[in-house]
Amino acid sequence: MKAIYKKELQSYFHSFLGPLFIGAFLLLLGIYFAVYDLFMGYPYIGYALSSVTFLFLIAIPVLCMKILAEERHQKTDQLILTSPVSVTGIVLGKFLALATIFAIPVGLVSLYPVVMSFFGTVDIGKSYLAVFGFLLYGLASIAVCVFISSLTESQVIAAVVSFGVLFFGYIVNGLCSMISSTGNLFTRFLSVFDMSGRFSDLLNGSFHLTSVLYYLSVIVLALILTVQSIQKRRYQLSRKTLSLGTYSSSVVVLSLAVIVVLNLLVAQLPEKYTVFDVTSDQLYSLTTETKEIADGITDDIQIYVLANEDNADTTLDETLKKYEGLNSHIKVSYVDPAVNPKFYLQYTDGNVSSNSLIVESGKRSRVIDYSDIYEYSYDYTNYTQSVTGYDGEGQLTSALAYVTSDEMPKIYLLEGHGESSFDSTFSNAIEKENLDYETINLMDYDEVPEDASCVVINAPTSDFSADDTEKMLSYMEKGGDIFFVSCYTGEAHENIDRLLDYYGVNVKEGLIIETDRGHYYQDPFYILPEISYDDITSGIYNNGSYVFAPYAQGITTEEKEDVTIAELLSSSDNSYLRNDISGVDSYEKQDSDEDGPFLIGVKCEKSAGEETSTAIIYTSSNMFTNDANMIVSGTNVKLFTASLGTFASHETSVSIPVKSMEADYLTVPQGTIMIIALVTVVLLPVLFIVGGFIVWFRRRKK
């Protein structure tokens, strides 16, 4: 086999066909790489690779057409067949020679993501999975063409038939959609020949074992058929040949049966065993919170997708399959709007878009519109819209908790004291936590409503009135819970202080200045507090996450017999508190500054008769804002939802943050673009083409 491999490899480079193939591939790949990744700045090599797969239809049939057909035409196949090498060794040697030629440009392209990483953030796992899928697709195409070349002695016929077969495998996915939008037995049969669709499965960052097995199966089956095709011609017609023909047919049937059964068995395995998320931000993976919630579901849950399954959103489809794999009570069904256009009217009076979801249990249902599954940003300079976030898991997990919950907790957001409203990220988090919320002014009520699970006081800038204070104290003495975020104003708030003193908490009027470089971001007022372990902080504790608490006040506590205080966030030992920050021109500690450390977040539990009143208190008014949350990649919203989950009586937070899909575009200087493009589009292709031509020309003159 080794001798056959070397002979074929040398013949391709001596005949100029090998260098021409490599040069053409590198040229086309280089053009798309320069356009997509360098000029447009996309940090993903998959765009370039998917754009050149059509080259398989032309280049690979031309490369493979002579591999066996020429031997047969020139009768040199008899010399090989009578050599002390098995037919299997001959076929493998020739196939590996072709695979090596194809692997050379693929190997060079595999360096492109490394080059891209010098100019921005590149998802290495996703990029190299695309390269791996591209390699498998190409090897499967080569194996098919080798088999076709073994059937004829005409190189032209081998190339034309190979083109036809590969073209059919390239278009069969679209052909199935044209035949039936809902799918039928015939389209399922046709999908067996869908070679391009399997490559698409590997482009989105999910390692599909079924797709990898499919390509390996095509390679193995095509090589087995090639071996049997040659085997039949190795001997002259005789009784022995007839026996051999039976043997050959049996091998083909047995091999086909084994491969089909193996693929069917793997396809029936749960998604958690066959699909693996390789994206850097784990876009397709489900969080621990979702898994814990799904484990506890005992009700039958039906998720309807308003779309034809063949044309459904692939990212959402991946997520839904993972949910099905978590719990046997969760079932997913696709309802084609073209077949049943009024199905959604059983659940809502409003309009819903295609790919929307309906989550239903025996208790209630929730409609998730497709527009809520993705977050978008709009560029008003060129009037374009781009996807920035994926909230499939967040919406689905919230819906699962909603349709299985026995009751819906309600929280009240106070106003009337200059309180801040929550940004969209945090208001969405409240909704996904399945908390019914309402904004109220205590002046309009005789007391805090009895159905309040919690009262939220977000950064009041003015003091409470005596009347409002009494209403809140009465509520707290009955076991009412509060979520309080303080706001530094430089003025005393005596009535707010009375509320906090109920829990033995005192919020200092000054601001914390942090001098430990590991505990602030750019500015000593921009604090990255120490995170203490608690049920609330368990999801962000000791995992490398930071909480961002800019302009935080300090908390001191007073020991009370009926109050338990748990630390959540605190400044370092090197911090201090400055009461007067007006005109601050130096961060050097002054005599009037108070030494730290200080608490920045606490959870207090006070016994109130048979009830317990819980207060969660934070001292940074900018902490729960979109800007602060973005600084620490969503950790602040995780802390926020975990805190509210305490009042919702959730064992696990049901609010999963939106997963970012925003591309951090590569920033490549114009001069560097021209240099890299020159290398990839001109230098490398010309190097192989010209080098191959020189070798061919010299040998031709000998």
Short mmCIF file of C-alpha atoms in Angstrom, two decimals, residues 188-558:
data_model
loop_
_atom_site.label_atom_id
_atom_site.label_comp_id
_atom_site.label_asym_id
_atom_site.label_seq_id
_atom_site.Cartn_x
_atom_site.Cartn_y
_atom_site.Cartn_z
CA ARG A 188 -36.58 11.05 3.97
CA PHE A 189 -35.13 8.58 1.50
CA LEU A 190 -33.60 11.38 -0.58
CA SER A 191 -32.04 12.95 2.53
CA VAL A 192 -29.75 9.91 2.74
CA PHE A 193 -27.83 11.48 -0.18
CA ASP A 194 -27.68 14.95 1.39
CA MET A 195 -23.94 15.64 1.67
CA SER A 196 -24.03 19.43 1.97
CA GLY A 197 -26.61 19.45 4.78
CA ARG A 198 -24.29 17.47 7.06
CA PHE A 199 -21.57 20.06 6.48
CA SER A 200 -24.02 22.82 7.45
CA ASP A 201 -24.65 20.99 10.74
CA LEU A 202 -20.97 21.33 11.59
CA LEU A 203 -20.74 25.01 10.68
CA ASN A 204 -22.77 26.46 13.57
CA GLY A 205 -20.48 25.36 16.40
CA SER A 206 -22.17 22.07 17.31
CA PHE A 207 -20.26 18.82 16.90
CA HIS A 208 -22.86 16.45 15.42
CA LEU A 209 -21.76 12.86 15.85
CA THR A 210 -24.43 11.82 13.32
CA SER A 211 -22.93 14.08 10.63
CA VAL A 212 -19.39 12.88 11.30
CA LEU A 213 -20.55 9.25 11.21
CA TYR A 214 -22.40 9.93 7.95
CA TYR A 215 -19.26 11.18 6.20
CA LEU A 216 -17.18 8.32 7.57
CA SER A 217 -19.86 5.88 6.42
CA VAL A 218 -19.84 7.34 2.90
CA ILE A 219 -16.04 7.05 2.77
CA VAL A 220 -15.99 3.45 4.03
CA LEU A 221 -18.90 2.32 1.83
CA ALA A 222 -17.47 3.97 -1.30
CA LEU A 223 -14.07 2.33 -0.73
CA ILE A 224 -15.68 -1.08 -0.11
CA LEU A 225 -17.64 -0.74 -3.36
CA THR A 226 -14.43 0.25 -5.15
CA VAL A 227 -12.63 -2.82 -3.82
CA GLN A 228 -15.44 -5.12 -4.90
CA SER A 229 -15.64 -3.46 -8.31
CA ILE A 230 -11.95 -4.15 -8.92
CA GLN A 231 -12.14 -7.60 -7.36
CA LYS A 232 -14.59 -8.75 -10.00
CA ARG A 233 -12.20 -7.84 -12.79
CA ARG A 234 -9.14 -9.40 -11.21
CA TYR A 235 -9.86 -12.89 -12.43
CA GLN A 236 -10.97 -14.27 -15.76
CA LEU A 237 -14.48 -15.61 -16.12
CA SER A 238 -14.66 -19.06 -14.49
CA ARG A 239 -16.66 -20.99 -11.96
CA LYS A 240 -14.43 -19.46 -9.33
CA THR A 241 -15.33 -16.01 -10.63
CA LEU A 242 -19.02 -16.75 -10.22
CA SER A 243 -18.37 -17.72 -6.63
CA LEU A 244 -16.35 -14.57 -6.18
CA GLY A 245 -19.22 -12.51 -7.61
CA THR A 246 -21.54 -13.96 -5.01
CA TYR A 247 -18.96 -13.21 -2.35
CA SER A 248 -18.59 -9.63 -3.60
CA SER A 249 -22.33 -9.04 -3.54
CA SER A 250 -22.57 -10.47 -0.05
CA VAL A 251 -19.80 -8.17 1.20
CA VAL A 252 -21.53 -5.14 -0.30
CA VAL A 253 -24.94 -6.03 1.15
CA LEU A 254 -23.48 -6.86 4.56
CA SER A 255 -21.40 -3.67 4.63
CA LEU A 256 -24.36 -1.56 3.60
CA ALA A 257 -26.56 -3.17 6.23
CA VAL A 258 -24.01 -2.61 9.01
CA ILE A 259 -23.49 1.03 8.03
CA VAL A 260 -27.23 1.77 7.78
CA VAL A 261 -28.00 0.12 11.12
CA LEU A 262 -25.11 1.94 12.82
CA ASN A 263 -26.29 5.32 11.50
CA LEU A 264 -29.88 4.60 12.51
CA LEU A 265 -28.84 3.57 16.02
CA VAL A 266 -26.73 6.69 16.55
CA ALA A 267 -29.55 8.87 15.19
CA GLN A 268 -31.88 7.45 17.86
CA LEU A 269 -29.56 8.35 20.73
CA PRO A 270 -30.49 11.40 22.86
CA GLU A 271 -28.96 14.69 21.73
CA LYS A 272 -26.80 14.89 24.85
CA TYR A 273 -24.80 11.91 23.57
CA THR A 274 -24.49 12.98 19.93
CA VAL A 275 -24.31 16.80 19.87
CA PHE A 276 -21.58 18.74 21.64
CA ASP A 277 -21.26 22.50 21.89
CA VAL A 278 -17.76 23.70 20.95
CA THR A 279 -18.49 27.43 20.86
CA SER A 280 -16.43 29.55 23.25
CA ASP A 281 -19.53 31.08 24.91
CA GLN A 282 -21.40 27.74 25.01
CA LEU A 283 -24.21 29.17 22.87
CA TYR A 284 -25.94 25.81 22.43
CA SER A 285 -25.30 24.38 25.90
CA LEU A 286 -27.91 24.45 28.64
CA THR A 287 -26.98 25.95 31.98
CA THR A 288 -26.95 24.13 35.29
CA GLU A 289 -30.04 26.12 36.34
CA THR A 290 -32.02 24.81 33.36
CA LYS A 291 -30.94 21.23 34.03
CA GLU A 292 -31.97 21.46 37.69
CA ILE A 293 -35.38 22.86 36.77
CA ALA A 294 -35.93 20.23 34.07
CA ASP A 295 -34.97 17.43 36.47
CA GLY A 296 -37.77 18.49 38.81
CA ILE A 297 -40.53 18.49 36.19
CA THR A 298 -43.14 15.79 36.70
CA ASP A 299 -45.92 17.31 34.56
CA ASP A 300 -46.14 16.50 30.87
CA ILE A 301 -44.94 19.50 28.87
CA GLN A 302 -45.70 19.97 25.19
CA ILE A 303 -43.69 22.51 23.19
CA TYR A 304 -45.19 23.43 19.84
CA VAL A 305 -42.98 25.07 17.21
CA LEU A 306 -44.94 27.02 14.63
CA ALA A 307 -42.78 26.05 11.68
CA ASN A 308 -42.12 23.31 9.20
CA GLU A 309 -39.45 21.11 10.76
CA ASP A 310 -37.26 21.14 7.63
CA ASN A 311 -37.25 24.95 7.50
CA ALA A 312 -37.11 25.67 11.24
CA ASP A 313 -34.52 27.90 12.89
CA THR A 314 -31.48 25.64 13.27
CA THR A 315 -30.16 27.29 16.43
CA LEU A 316 -33.53 27.07 18.15
CA ASP A 317 -33.95 23.50 16.92
CA GLU A 318 -30.64 22.56 18.57
CA THR A 319 -31.83 24.06 21.85
CA LEU A 320 -35.20 22.29 21.73
CA LYS A 321 -33.56 18.91 21.13
CA LYS A 322 -31.44 19.42 24.23
CA TYR A 323 -34.56 20.16 26.29
CA GLU A 324 -36.15 16.93 25.07
CA GLY A 325 -33.07 15.06 26.19
CA LEU A 326 -33.28 16.47 29.74
CA ASN A 327 -36.62 14.98 30.72
CA SER A 328 -38.94 12.43 29.12
CA HIS A 329 -41.92 14.61 30.13
CA ILE A 330 -40.81 17.30 27.66
CA LYS A 331 -41.97 16.74 24.08
CA VAL A 332 -41.44 18.96 21.03
CA SER A 333 -43.80 18.99 18.05
CA TYR A 334 -43.68 21.06 14.86
CA VAL A 335 -46.88 22.60 13.53
CA ASP A 336 -46.59 23.87 9.97
CA PRO A 337 -48.50 27.19 9.67
CA ALA A 338 -49.09 26.45 5.99
CA VAL A 339 -51.00 23.30 6.96
CA ASN A 340 -52.63 24.53 10.18
CA PRO A 341 -52.65 28.36 10.04
CA LYS A 342 -55.07 28.86 12.97
CA PHE A 343 -53.45 26.52 15.47
CA TYR A 344 -52.02 29.33 17.64
CA LEU A 345 -55.49 30.87 18.17
CA GLN A 346 -56.15 28.21 20.81
CA TYR A 347 -53.54 29.93 23.00
CA THR A 348 -53.54 33.64 22.12
CA ASP A 349 -55.64 36.28 20.38
CA GLY A 350 -52.58 38.15 19.10
CA ASN A 351 -50.54 37.49 16.01
CA VAL A 352 -47.45 35.33 16.26
CA SER A 353 -44.62 34.94 13.77
CA SER A 354 -43.20 31.82 12.20
CA ASN A 355 -40.86 29.80 14.47
CA SER A 356 -42.70 31.03 17.56
CA LEU A 357 -43.18 28.59 20.45
CA ILE A 358 -46.14 27.50 22.53
CA VAL A 359 -45.30 25.84 25.85
CA GLU A 360 -48.24 24.00 27.39
CA SER A 361 -48.90 21.93 30.50
CA GLY A 362 -52.09 20.81 32.21
CA LYS A 363 -52.04 24.03 34.28
CA ARG A 364 -51.43 26.82 31.80
CA SER A 365 -49.61 27.79 28.62
CA ARG A 366 -47.27 30.51 27.42
CA VAL A 367 -46.63 31.81 23.91
CA ILE A 368 -43.04 32.80 23.11
CA ASP A 369 -42.93 34.94 20.01
CA TYR A 370 -39.97 34.36 17.73
CA SER A 371 -39.04 38.05 17.99
CA ASP A 372 -38.34 37.55 21.72
CA ILE A 373 -35.89 34.71 21.13
CA TYR A 374 -33.27 36.99 19.59
CA GLU A 375 -32.02 40.41 20.58
CA TYR A 376 -31.29 42.89 17.82
CA SER A 377 -29.44 46.15 17.38
CA TYR A 378 -30.26 48.70 14.70
CA ASP A 379 -27.63 50.81 12.98
CA TYR A 380 -29.27 54.08 11.97
CA THR A 381 -26.25 55.14 9.91
CA ASN A 382 -26.84 52.48 7.28
CA TYR A 383 -30.32 51.26 8.35
CA THR A 384 -29.24 47.70 9.02
CA GLN A 385 -30.29 45.32 11.76
CA SER A 386 -28.02 42.72 13.33
CA VAL A 387 -28.54 39.93 15.85
CA THR A 388 -26.74 40.63 19.12
CA GLY A 389 -28.13 38.00 21.51
CA TYR A 390 -29.86 34.63 21.72
CA ASP A 391 -32.44 34.11 24.44
CA GLY A 392 -33.83 30.72 23.48
CA GLU A 393 -32.82 29.05 26.74
CA GLY A 394 -33.88 32.03 28.85
CA GLN A 395 -37.36 32.14 27.35
CA LEU A 396 -37.88 28.37 27.38
CA THR A 397 -36.68 27.80 30.95
CA SER A 398 -38.85 30.65 32.20
CA ALA A 399 -41.83 29.21 30.30
CA LEU A 400 -41.25 25.72 31.73
CA ALA A 401 -41.21 27.12 35.26
CA TYR A 402 -44.30 29.22 34.52
CA VAL A 403 -46.47 26.40 33.15
CA THR A 404 -45.53 24.06 36.02
CA SER A 405 -45.76 26.56 38.92
CA ASP A 406 -48.67 26.32 41.33
CA GLU A 407 -48.71 30.08 42.00
CA MET A 408 -47.18 33.31 40.67
CA PRO A 409 -45.36 35.52 43.20
CA LYS A 410 -45.94 39.26 42.90
CA ILE A 411 -43.51 42.06 43.64
CA TYR A 412 -44.12 45.80 43.90
CA LEU A 413 -41.68 48.43 42.65
CA LEU A 414 -41.94 51.60 44.72
CA GLU A 415 -42.03 55.07 43.18
CA GLY A 416 -42.55 58.53 44.57
CA HIS A 417 -39.10 58.94 46.16
CA GLY A 418 -37.01 59.47 43.03
CA GLU A 419 -36.49 55.76 42.51
CA SER A 420 -34.76 54.61 39.32
CA SER A 421 -36.49 52.35 36.83
CA PHE A 422 -34.71 49.19 35.75
CA ASP A 423 -33.05 48.95 32.34
CA SER A 424 -34.43 46.49 29.81
CA THR A 425 -31.98 43.72 30.75
CA PHE A 426 -33.16 43.77 34.36
CA SER A 427 -36.88 44.26 33.69
CA ASN A 428 -36.69 41.28 31.31
CA ALA A 429 -34.95 39.33 34.05
CA ILE A 430 -37.87 40.01 36.40
CA GLU A 431 -40.32 38.71 33.81
CA LYS A 432 -38.24 35.62 33.08
CA GLU A 433 -38.07 34.92 36.81
CA ASN A 434 -41.87 34.54 36.50
CA LEU A 435 -42.50 37.39 38.90
CA ASP A 436 -45.62 39.40 38.37
CA TYR A 437 -44.64 43.00 39.10
CA GLU A 438 -46.38 46.34 39.43
CA THR A 439 -45.18 49.87 40.16
CA ILE A 440 -46.96 51.58 43.06
CA ASN A 441 -46.84 54.80 45.07
CA LEU A 442 -47.52 54.24 48.77
CA MET A 443 -49.49 57.50 48.91
CA ASP A 444 -52.25 55.70 46.99
CA TYR A 445 -52.45 52.82 49.47
CA ASP A 446 -53.34 52.48 53.13
CA GLU A 447 -50.77 49.72 53.41
CA VAL A 448 -48.51 47.57 51.31
CA PRO A 449 -50.75 45.15 49.35
CA GLU A 450 -51.17 41.82 51.10
CA ASP A 451 -50.19 39.81 48.02
CA ALA A 452 -46.71 41.35 47.94
CA SER A 453 -43.95 38.76 47.93
CA CYS A 454 -41.42 41.57 47.95
CA VAL A 455 -41.18 45.36 47.77
CA VAL A 456 -38.38 46.68 45.55
CA ILE A 457 -36.87 50.06 46.43
CA ASN A 458 -34.39 50.93 43.69
CA ALA A 459 -32.06 53.85 44.40
CA PRO A 460 -34.37 56.45 45.99
CA THR A 461 -32.95 59.99 45.76
CA SER A 462 -35.28 61.53 48.34
CA ASP A 463 -36.30 60.41 51.82
CA PHE A 464 -39.50 58.55 52.66
CA SER A 465 -42.29 60.44 54.36
CA ALA A 466 -43.15 59.43 57.91
CA ASP A 467 -46.41 57.90 56.63
CA ASP A 468 -44.68 55.81 53.97
CA THR A 469 -42.11 54.70 56.54
CA GLU A 470 -44.81 53.44 58.92
CA LYS A 471 -46.51 51.53 56.11
CA MET A 472 -43.23 49.85 55.21
CA LEU A 473 -42.37 49.03 58.84
CA SER A 474 -45.82 47.54 59.35
CA TYR A 475 -45.31 45.42 56.23
CA MET A 476 -41.87 44.25 57.39
CA GLU A 477 -43.09 43.41 60.91
CA LYS A 478 -45.63 41.07 59.33
CA GLY A 479 -42.81 39.18 57.62
CA GLY A 480 -42.70 41.24 54.42
CA ASP A 481 -39.52 41.13 52.33
CA ILE A 482 -37.66 43.99 50.67
CA PHE A 483 -35.04 44.40 47.95
CA PHE A 484 -33.22 47.68 48.55
CA VAL A 485 -30.60 49.50 46.47
CA SER A 486 -29.22 52.68 48.02
CA CYS A 487 -28.27 55.86 46.18
CA TYR A 488 -25.59 58.32 47.28
CA THR A 489 -26.97 61.88 47.37
CA GLY A 490 -24.78 63.55 50.00
CA GLU A 491 -27.87 64.18 52.12
CA ALA A 492 -29.26 62.42 55.19
CA HIS A 493 -32.32 60.18 54.75
CA GLU A 494 -33.53 59.60 58.30
CA ASN A 495 -36.65 57.60 57.47
CA ILE A 496 -34.84 55.28 55.06
CA ASP A 497 -32.25 54.81 57.79
CA ARG A 498 -35.10 53.73 60.13
CA LEU A 499 -36.13 51.03 57.66
CA LEU A 500 -32.61 49.69 57.36
CA ASP A 501 -32.02 49.88 61.11
CA TYR A 502 -34.88 47.41 61.48
CA TYR A 503 -32.36 44.85 60.21
CA GLY A 504 -29.39 46.30 62.07
CA VAL A 505 -27.96 47.84 58.88
CA ASN A 506 -26.48 51.30 58.47
CA VAL A 507 -25.53 52.67 55.04
CA LYS A 508 -22.74 55.21 55.34
CA GLU A 509 -23.19 58.50 53.52
CA GLY A 510 -19.77 58.52 51.87
CA LEU A 511 -18.41 56.51 48.93
CA ILE A 512 -15.86 53.72 49.03
CA ILE A 513 -12.45 54.31 47.44
CA GLU A 514 -10.72 51.06 46.58
CA THR A 515 -6.91 51.08 46.44
CA ASP A 516 -6.36 47.36 45.82
CA ARG A 517 -5.77 47.12 42.05
CA GLY A 518 -7.38 43.70 41.97
CA HIS A 519 -10.63 45.12 43.30
CA TYR A 520 -11.36 48.06 41.02
CA TYR A 521 -11.80 48.66 37.29
CA GLN A 522 -9.88 51.63 35.83
CA ASP A 523 -10.97 54.00 38.65
CA PRO A 524 -10.88 53.49 42.46
CA PHE A 525 -14.61 54.33 42.61
CA TYR A 526 -15.36 51.52 40.12
CA ILE A 527 -15.31 48.66 42.59
CA LEU A 528 -15.00 44.95 41.84
CA PRO A 529 -16.06 43.68 45.27
CA GLU A 530 -15.07 40.49 47.01
CA ILE A 531 -17.83 37.88 46.60
CA SER A 532 -18.78 35.87 49.70
CA TYR A 533 -20.47 32.50 49.42
CA ASP A 534 -24.24 32.33 49.89
CA ASP A 535 -27.17 30.69 48.13
CA ILE A 536 -27.57 33.97 46.24
CA THR A 537 -23.94 34.15 45.08
CA SER A 538 -23.36 30.43 44.52
CA GLY A 539 -23.66 30.82 40.74
CA ILE A 540 -20.88 33.43 40.53
CA TYR A 541 -18.73 32.50 43.53
CA ASN A 542 -15.16 31.40 42.94
CA ASN A 543 -15.52 30.87 39.18
CA GLY A 544 -13.56 33.84 37.94
CA SER A 545 -16.60 36.13 37.68
CA TYR A 546 -16.62 39.75 38.80
CA VAL A 547 -19.44 41.95 40.06
CA PHE A 548 -19.21 45.62 39.09
CA ALA A 549 -20.36 48.08 41.79
CA PRO A 550 -19.47 51.66 40.78
CA TYR A 551 -19.82 54.46 43.36
CA ALA A 552 -20.75 52.15 46.20
CA GLN A 553 -21.57 53.22 49.74
CA GLY A 554 -20.35 51.25 52.71
CA ILE A 555 -22.51 49.16 55.03
CA THR A 556 -21.88 48.66 58.71
CA THR A 557 -24.01 46.35 60.81
CA GLU A 558 -25.24 46.23 64.37
#
